[in-house]
């Protein structure tokens, strides 16, 4: 099964949306394998948003991400990198599809409540960036019998 990294951004914590966001992933049938609240610093944000380092909004983006704590989560499931991106919706929240997390809970491009890894390759790098191996948990999830067909569980 794949794993992906999700960040609950400072705006979501300030707005009291943590439970709502976690619940979306739980209800989908994904397995939570790691979770921690943390203050992000410039070093981790430079790495995490390296693809945006030369953008004019980079400074305000990192300022926003450091404005209060964030919550890092690792979710597991079949092809879950793509499934989680779909659950989150597109970057510009006010244009994101209704039903998605950003589409339902946010209006902004920058304050868009969540981050999710955009590829299997980046998910592996991002999980390592935010979690030590011992902070990730392997356990059986009893509901898998009803979340997946037999062939999908193999
Ligand atoms: P996503 O978070 O949907 O993967 P991204 O990787 O392109 O989008 O950008 C990372 C974050 O940077 C995004 O969630 C919000 C911020 N951002 C992106 N484009 C922006 C813009 N034009 N103005 C302000 N913030 C922006
Ligand atoms: Mg991205």
PDB file of C-alpha atoms and ligand atoms in Angstrom:
ATOM      1  CA  UNK A   1       0.000   0.000   0.000  1.00  0.00           C
ATOM      2  CA  UNK A   2       1.136   3.552  -0.706  1.00  0.00           C
ATOM      3  CA  UNK A   3       1.794   6.229   1.885  1.00  0.00           C
ATOM      4  CA  UNK A   4       1.445   9.978   1.497  1.00  0.00           C
ATOM      5  CA  UNK A   5       2.198  13.092   3.526  1.00  0.00           C
ATOM      6  CA  UNK A   6      -0.498  15.578   4.500  1.00  0.00           C
ATOM      7  CA  UNK A   7       0.066  18.809   6.407  1.00  0.00           C
ATOM      8  CA  UNK A   8      -2.756  20.567   8.203  1.00  0.00           C
ATOM      9  CA  UNK A   9      -1.680  24.167   7.704  1.00  0.00           C
ATOM     10  CA  UNK A  10      -1.735  26.932  10.355  1.00  0.00           C
ATOM     11  CA  UNK A  11      -4.951  28.494   8.978  1.00  0.00           C
ATOM     12  CA  UNK A  12      -6.864  25.234   9.548  1.00  0.00           C
ATOM     13  CA  UNK A  13      -5.617  24.966  13.122  1.00  0.00           C
ATOM     14  CA  UNK A  14      -6.513  28.618  13.800  1.00  0.00           C
ATOM     15  CA  UNK A  15      -9.972  28.061  12.298  1.00  0.00           C
ATOM     16  CA  UNK A  16     -10.687  24.902  14.304  1.00  0.00           C
ATOM     17  CA  UNK A  17     -10.813  22.598  11.286  1.00  0.00           C
ATOM     18  CA  UNK A  18      -8.446  19.848  12.469  1.00  0.00           C
ATOM     19  CA  UNK A  19     -11.172  17.342  13.378  1.00  0.00           C
ATOM     20  CA  UNK A  20     -13.107  18.002  10.178  1.00  0.00           C
ATOM     21  CA  UNK A  21     -10.000  17.474   8.020  1.00  0.00           C
ATOM     22  CA  UNK A  22      -8.843  14.315   9.811  1.00  0.00           C
ATOM     23  CA  UNK A  23     -12.374  12.985   9.559  1.00  0.00           C
ATOM     24  CA  UNK A  24     -12.407  13.347   5.751  1.00  0.00           C
ATOM     25  CA  UNK A  25      -9.403  11.024   5.448  1.00  0.00           C
ATOM     26  CA  UNK A  26     -10.767   8.591   8.029  1.00  0.00           C
ATOM     27  CA  UNK A  27     -14.152   8.358   6.333  1.00  0.00           C
ATOM     28  CA  UNK A  28     -12.483   7.692   2.982  1.00  0.00           C
ATOM     29  CA  UNK A  29     -11.035   4.499   4.480  1.00  0.00           C
ATOM     30  CA  UNK A  30      -7.417   5.592   4.753  1.00  0.00           C
ATOM     31  CA  UNK A  31      -5.182   4.408   7.570  1.00  0.00           C
ATOM     32  CA  UNK A  32      -3.453   6.984   9.792  1.00  0.00           C
ATOM     33  CA  UNK A  33       0.114   5.756  10.338  1.00  0.00           C
ATOM     34  CA  UNK A  34       1.742   8.909  11.741  1.00  0.00           C
ATOM     35  CA  UNK A  35       0.697  12.240  13.216  1.00  0.00           C
ATOM     36  CA  UNK A  36       2.560  15.066  14.916  1.00  0.00           C
ATOM     37  CA  UNK A  37       2.105  18.734  15.711  1.00  0.00           C
ATOM     38  CA  UNK A  38       5.156  20.800  14.938  1.00  0.00           C
ATOM     39  CA  UNK A  39       6.463  24.303  14.379  1.00  0.00           C
ATOM     40  CA  UNK A  40       7.965  24.496  10.913  1.00  0.00           C
ATOM     41  CA  UNK A  41      11.192  26.436  10.432  1.00  0.00           C
ATOM     42  CA  UNK A  42      12.876  28.102   7.472  1.00  0.00           C
ATOM     43  CA  UNK A  43      15.143  25.123   6.789  1.00  0.00           C
ATOM     44  CA  UNK A  44      12.333  22.588   6.406  1.00  0.00           C
ATOM     45  CA  UNK A  45      10.196  25.019   4.372  1.00  0.00           C
ATOM     46  CA  UNK A  46      13.074  25.816   1.997  1.00  0.00           C
ATOM     47  CA  UNK A  47      13.345  22.098   1.308  1.00  0.00           C
ATOM     48  CA  UNK A  48       9.614  21.414   1.232  1.00  0.00           C
ATOM     49  CA  UNK A  49       8.819  24.322  -1.087  1.00  0.00           C
ATOM     50  CA  UNK A  50      12.063  24.214  -3.102  1.00  0.00           C
ATOM     51  CA  UNK A  51      10.009  24.187  -6.327  1.00  0.00           C
ATOM     52  CA  UNK A  52       8.655  27.638  -5.353  1.00  0.00           C
ATOM     53  CA  UNK A  53      11.873  29.214  -4.022  1.00  0.00           C
ATOM     54  CA  UNK A  54      12.127  31.773  -6.839  1.00  0.00           C
ATOM     55  CA  UNK A  55       8.456  32.817  -6.745  1.00  0.00           C
ATOM     56  CA  UNK A  56       7.595  36.303  -5.469  1.00  0.00           C
ATOM     57  CA  UNK A  57       5.206  34.824  -2.889  1.00  0.00           C
ATOM     58  CA  UNK A  58       7.791  32.475  -1.353  1.00  0.00           C
ATOM     59  CA  UNK A  59       8.555  34.760   1.619  1.00  0.00           C
ATOM     60  CA  UNK A  60       4.900  35.222   2.542  1.00  0.00           C
ATOM     61  CA  UNK A  61       4.276  31.492   2.021  1.00  0.00           C
ATOM     62  CA  UNK A  62       7.014  30.533   4.478  1.00  0.00           C
ATOM     63  CA  UNK A  63       5.916  33.312   6.874  1.00  0.00           C
ATOM     64  CA  UNK A  64       2.387  31.917   6.822  1.00  0.00           C
ATOM     65  CA  UNK A  65       3.588  28.338   7.355  1.00  0.00           C
ATOM     66  CA  UNK A  66       5.624  29.494  10.392  1.00  0.00           C
ATOM     67  CA  UNK A  67       2.871  31.728  11.823  1.00  0.00           C
ATOM     68  CA  UNK A  68       1.626  28.987  14.157  1.00  0.00           C
ATOM     69  CA  UNK A  69       2.085  25.209  14.399  1.00  0.00           C
ATOM     70  CA  UNK A  70       1.107  22.747  11.702  1.00  0.00           C
ATOM     71  CA  UNK A  71       0.167  19.067  11.945  1.00  0.00           C
ATOM     72  CA  UNK A  72       1.988  16.498   9.824  1.00  0.00           C
ATOM     73  CA  UNK A  73       0.166  13.274   9.036  1.00  0.00           C
ATOM     74  CA  UNK A  74       1.091  10.154   7.141  1.00  0.00           C
ATOM     75  CA  UNK A  75      -1.849   8.303   5.562  1.00  0.00           C
ATOM     76  CA  UNK A  76      -1.755   4.869   3.969  1.00  0.00           C
ATOM     77  CA  UNK A  77      -3.996   3.229   1.378  1.00  0.00           C
ATOM     78  CA  UNK A  78      -4.214   1.775  -2.099  1.00  0.00           C
ATOM     79  CA  UNK A  79      -2.993   4.412  -4.585  1.00  0.00           C
ATOM     80  CA  UNK A  80      -3.507   6.925  -1.805  1.00  0.00           C
ATOM     81  CA  UNK A  81      -1.203   9.642  -3.171  1.00  0.00           C
ATOM     82  CA  UNK A  82      -3.701  10.313  -5.946  1.00  0.00           C
ATOM     83  CA  UNK A  83      -6.759   9.654  -3.774  1.00  0.00           C
ATOM     84  CA  UNK A  84      -5.590  12.209  -1.194  1.00  0.00           C
ATOM     85  CA  UNK A  85      -4.834  14.859  -3.835  1.00  0.00           C
ATOM     86  CA  UNK A  86      -8.388  14.418  -5.126  1.00  0.00           C
ATOM     87  CA  UNK A  87      -9.799  14.702  -1.598  1.00  0.00           C
ATOM     88  CA  UNK A  88      -7.842  17.940  -1.077  1.00  0.00           C
ATOM     89  CA  UNK A  89      -8.816  19.680  -4.325  1.00  0.00           C
ATOM     90  CA  UNK A  90      -6.824  22.166  -6.412  1.00  0.00           C
ATOM     91  CA  UNK A  91      -4.474  24.816  -4.994  1.00  0.00           C
ATOM     92  CA  UNK A  92      -6.794  27.817  -5.530  1.00  0.00           C
ATOM     93  CA  UNK A  93      -9.358  26.900  -2.907  1.00  0.00           C
ATOM     94  CA  UNK A  94     -12.151  29.177  -4.112  1.00  0.00           C
ATOM     95  CA  UNK A  95     -12.129  27.334  -7.456  1.00  0.00           C
ATOM     96  CA  UNK A  96     -11.677  23.871  -5.931  1.00  0.00           C
ATOM     97  CA  UNK A  97     -14.404  21.351  -6.518  1.00  0.00           C
ATOM     98  CA  UNK A  98     -17.237  21.363  -3.974  1.00  0.00           C
ATOM     99  CA  UNK A  99     -16.919  18.229  -1.875  1.00  0.00           C
ATOM    100  CA  UNK A 100     -13.136  18.485  -1.669  1.00  0.00           C
ATOM    101  CA  UNK A 101     -11.461  19.720   1.522  1.00  0.00           C
ATOM    102  CA  UNK A 102     -10.245  22.959  -0.057  1.00  0.00           C
ATOM    103  CA  UNK A 103     -13.478  23.332  -2.038  1.00  0.00           C
ATOM    104  CA  UNK A 104     -15.584  23.077   1.100  1.00  0.00           C
ATOM    105  CA  UNK A 105     -13.388  24.725   3.714  1.00  0.00           C
ATOM    106  CA  UNK A 106     -11.278  27.487   2.145  1.00  0.00           C
ATOM    107  CA  UNK A 107     -11.308  30.520  -0.181  1.00  0.00           C
ATOM    108  CA  UNK A 108      -7.639  31.354  -0.634  1.00  0.00           C
ATOM    109  CA  UNK A 109      -4.655  30.269  -2.747  1.00  0.00           C
ATOM    110  CA  UNK A 110      -2.192  30.609   0.123  1.00  0.00           C
ATOM    111  CA  UNK A 111      -4.462  29.819   3.096  1.00  0.00           C
ATOM    112  CA  UNK A 112      -5.726  26.580   1.591  1.00  0.00           C
ATOM    113  CA  UNK A 113      -5.811  24.483   4.791  1.00  0.00           C
ATOM    114  CA  UNK A 114      -3.839  21.412   3.663  1.00  0.00           C
ATOM    115  CA  UNK A 115      -0.747  20.196   1.837  1.00  0.00           C
ATOM    116  CA  UNK A 116      -0.642  16.803   0.143  1.00  0.00           C
ATOM    117  CA  UNK A 117       2.229  15.094  -1.692  1.00  0.00           C
ATOM    118  CA  UNK A 118       1.828  15.330  -5.467  1.00  0.00           C
ATOM    119  CA  UNK A 119       3.543  12.096  -6.577  1.00  0.00           C
ATOM    120  CA  UNK A 120       4.611   8.743  -5.170  1.00  0.00           C
ATOM    121  CA  UNK A 121       8.256   9.819  -5.450  1.00  0.00           C
ATOM    122  CA  UNK A 122       7.677  13.105  -3.605  1.00  0.00           C
ATOM    123  CA  UNK A 123       5.527  11.373  -0.984  1.00  0.00           C
ATOM    124  CA  UNK A 124       8.469   9.137  -0.034  1.00  0.00           C
ATOM    125  CA  UNK A 125      10.778  12.171   0.288  1.00  0.00           C
ATOM    126  CA  UNK A 126       8.223  14.240   2.204  1.00  0.00           C
ATOM    127  CA  UNK A 127       7.380  11.468   4.680  1.00  0.00           C
ATOM    128  CA  UNK A 128      11.107  11.199   5.462  1.00  0.00           C
ATOM    129  CA  UNK A 129      11.291  14.976   5.827  1.00  0.00           C
ATOM    130  CA  UNK A 130       8.625  15.080   8.540  1.00  0.00           C
ATOM    131  CA  UNK A 131       8.812  11.673  10.266  1.00  0.00           C
ATOM    132  CA  UNK A 132      11.448   9.426  11.784  1.00  0.00           C
ATOM    133  CA  UNK A 133      10.944   5.739  10.982  1.00  0.00           C
ATOM    134  CA  UNK A 134       9.956   5.033  14.598  1.00  0.00           C
ATOM    135  CA  UNK A 135       7.201   7.682  14.419  1.00  0.00           C
ATOM    136  CA  UNK A 136       5.349   5.685  11.732  1.00  0.00           C
ATOM    137  CA  UNK A 137       3.181   2.735  12.758  1.00  0.00           C
ATOM    138  CA  UNK A 138       2.418  -0.593  11.102  1.00  0.00           C
ATOM    139  CA  UNK A 139      -0.801  -2.099  12.357  1.00  0.00           C
ATOM    140  CA  UNK A 140      -3.749  -4.063  11.032  1.00  0.00           C
ATOM    141  CA  UNK A 141      -6.899  -2.051  10.358  1.00  0.00           C
ATOM    142  CA  UNK A 142      -9.912  -4.279  10.891  1.00  0.00           C
ATOM    143  CA  UNK A 143     -12.195  -2.315   8.568  1.00  0.00           C
ATOM    144  CA  UNK A 144      -9.912  -3.042   5.572  1.00  0.00           C
ATOM    145  CA  UNK A 145     -12.028  -6.138   4.943  1.00  0.00           C
ATOM    146  CA  UNK A 146     -14.839  -3.761   3.986  1.00  0.00           C
ATOM    147  CA  UNK A 147     -12.819  -0.875   2.579  1.00  0.00           C
ATOM    148  CA  UNK A 148     -11.158  -3.031  -0.105  1.00  0.00           C
ATOM    149  CA  UNK A 149     -12.032  -6.099  -2.142  1.00  0.00           C
ATOM    150  CA  UNK A 150      -9.988  -9.255  -1.517  1.00  0.00           C
ATOM    151  CA  UNK A 151      -7.836  -8.743  -4.636  1.00  0.00           C
ATOM    152  CA  UNK A 152      -7.045  -5.161  -3.574  1.00  0.00           C
ATOM    153  CA  UNK A 153      -5.930  -6.171  -0.095  1.00  0.00           C
ATOM    154  CA  UNK A 154      -3.316  -8.669  -1.304  1.00  0.00           C
TER     155      UNK A 154
HETATM  156  P1  LIG B   1      -0.299  22.495  -3.907  1.00  0.00           P
HETATM  157  O1  LIG B   1      -0.268  22.883  -2.448  1.00  0.00           O
HETATM  158  O2  LIG B   1      -1.708  22.435  -4.432  1.00  0.00           O
HETATM  159  O3  LIG B   1       0.497  21.252  -4.223  1.00  0.00           O
HETATM  160  P2  LIG B   1       1.913  24.049  -5.021  1.00  0.00           P
HETATM  161  O4  LIG B   1       2.816  22.937  -4.680  1.00  0.00           O
HETATM  162  O5  LIG B   1       1.984  24.609  -6.413  1.00  0.00           O
HETATM  163  O6  LIG B   1       0.372  23.694  -4.746  1.00  0.00           O
HETATM  164  O7  LIG B   1       2.159  25.267  -4.044  1.00  0.00           O
HETATM  165  C1  LIG B   1       2.401  25.041  -2.687  1.00  0.00           C
HETATM  166  C2  LIG B   1       1.702  26.099  -1.869  1.00  0.00           C
HETATM  167  O8  LIG B   1       2.224  27.390  -2.192  1.00  0.00           O
HETATM  168  C3  LIG B   1       0.200  26.216  -2.134  1.00  0.00           C
HETATM  169  O9  LIG B   1      -0.563  25.275  -1.421  1.00  0.00           O
HETATM  170  C4  LIG B   1      -0.069  27.622  -1.716  1.00  0.00           C
HETATM  171  C5  LIG B   1       1.197  28.363  -2.126  1.00  0.00           C
HETATM  172  N1  LIG B   1       1.037  28.984  -3.444  1.00  0.00           N
HETATM  173  C6  LIG B   1       1.107  28.371  -4.657  1.00  0.00           C
HETATM  174  N2  LIG B   1       0.886  29.236  -5.666  1.00  0.00           N
HETATM  175  C7  LIG B   1       0.691  30.440  -5.062  1.00  0.00           C
HETATM  176  C8  LIG B   1       0.421  31.763  -5.547  1.00  0.00           C
HETATM  177  N3  LIG B   1       0.320  32.038  -6.860  1.00  0.00           N
HETATM  178  N4  LIG B   1       0.266  32.753  -4.634  1.00  0.00           N
HETATM  179  C9  LIG B   1       0.380  32.518  -3.302  1.00  0.00           C
HETATM  180  N5  LIG B   1       0.635  31.298  -2.781  1.00  0.00           N
HETATM  181  C10 LIG B   1       0.790  30.288  -3.644  1.00  0.00           C
HETATM  182 MG1  LIG B   2       2.529  20.980  -4.049  1.00  0.00          MG
END
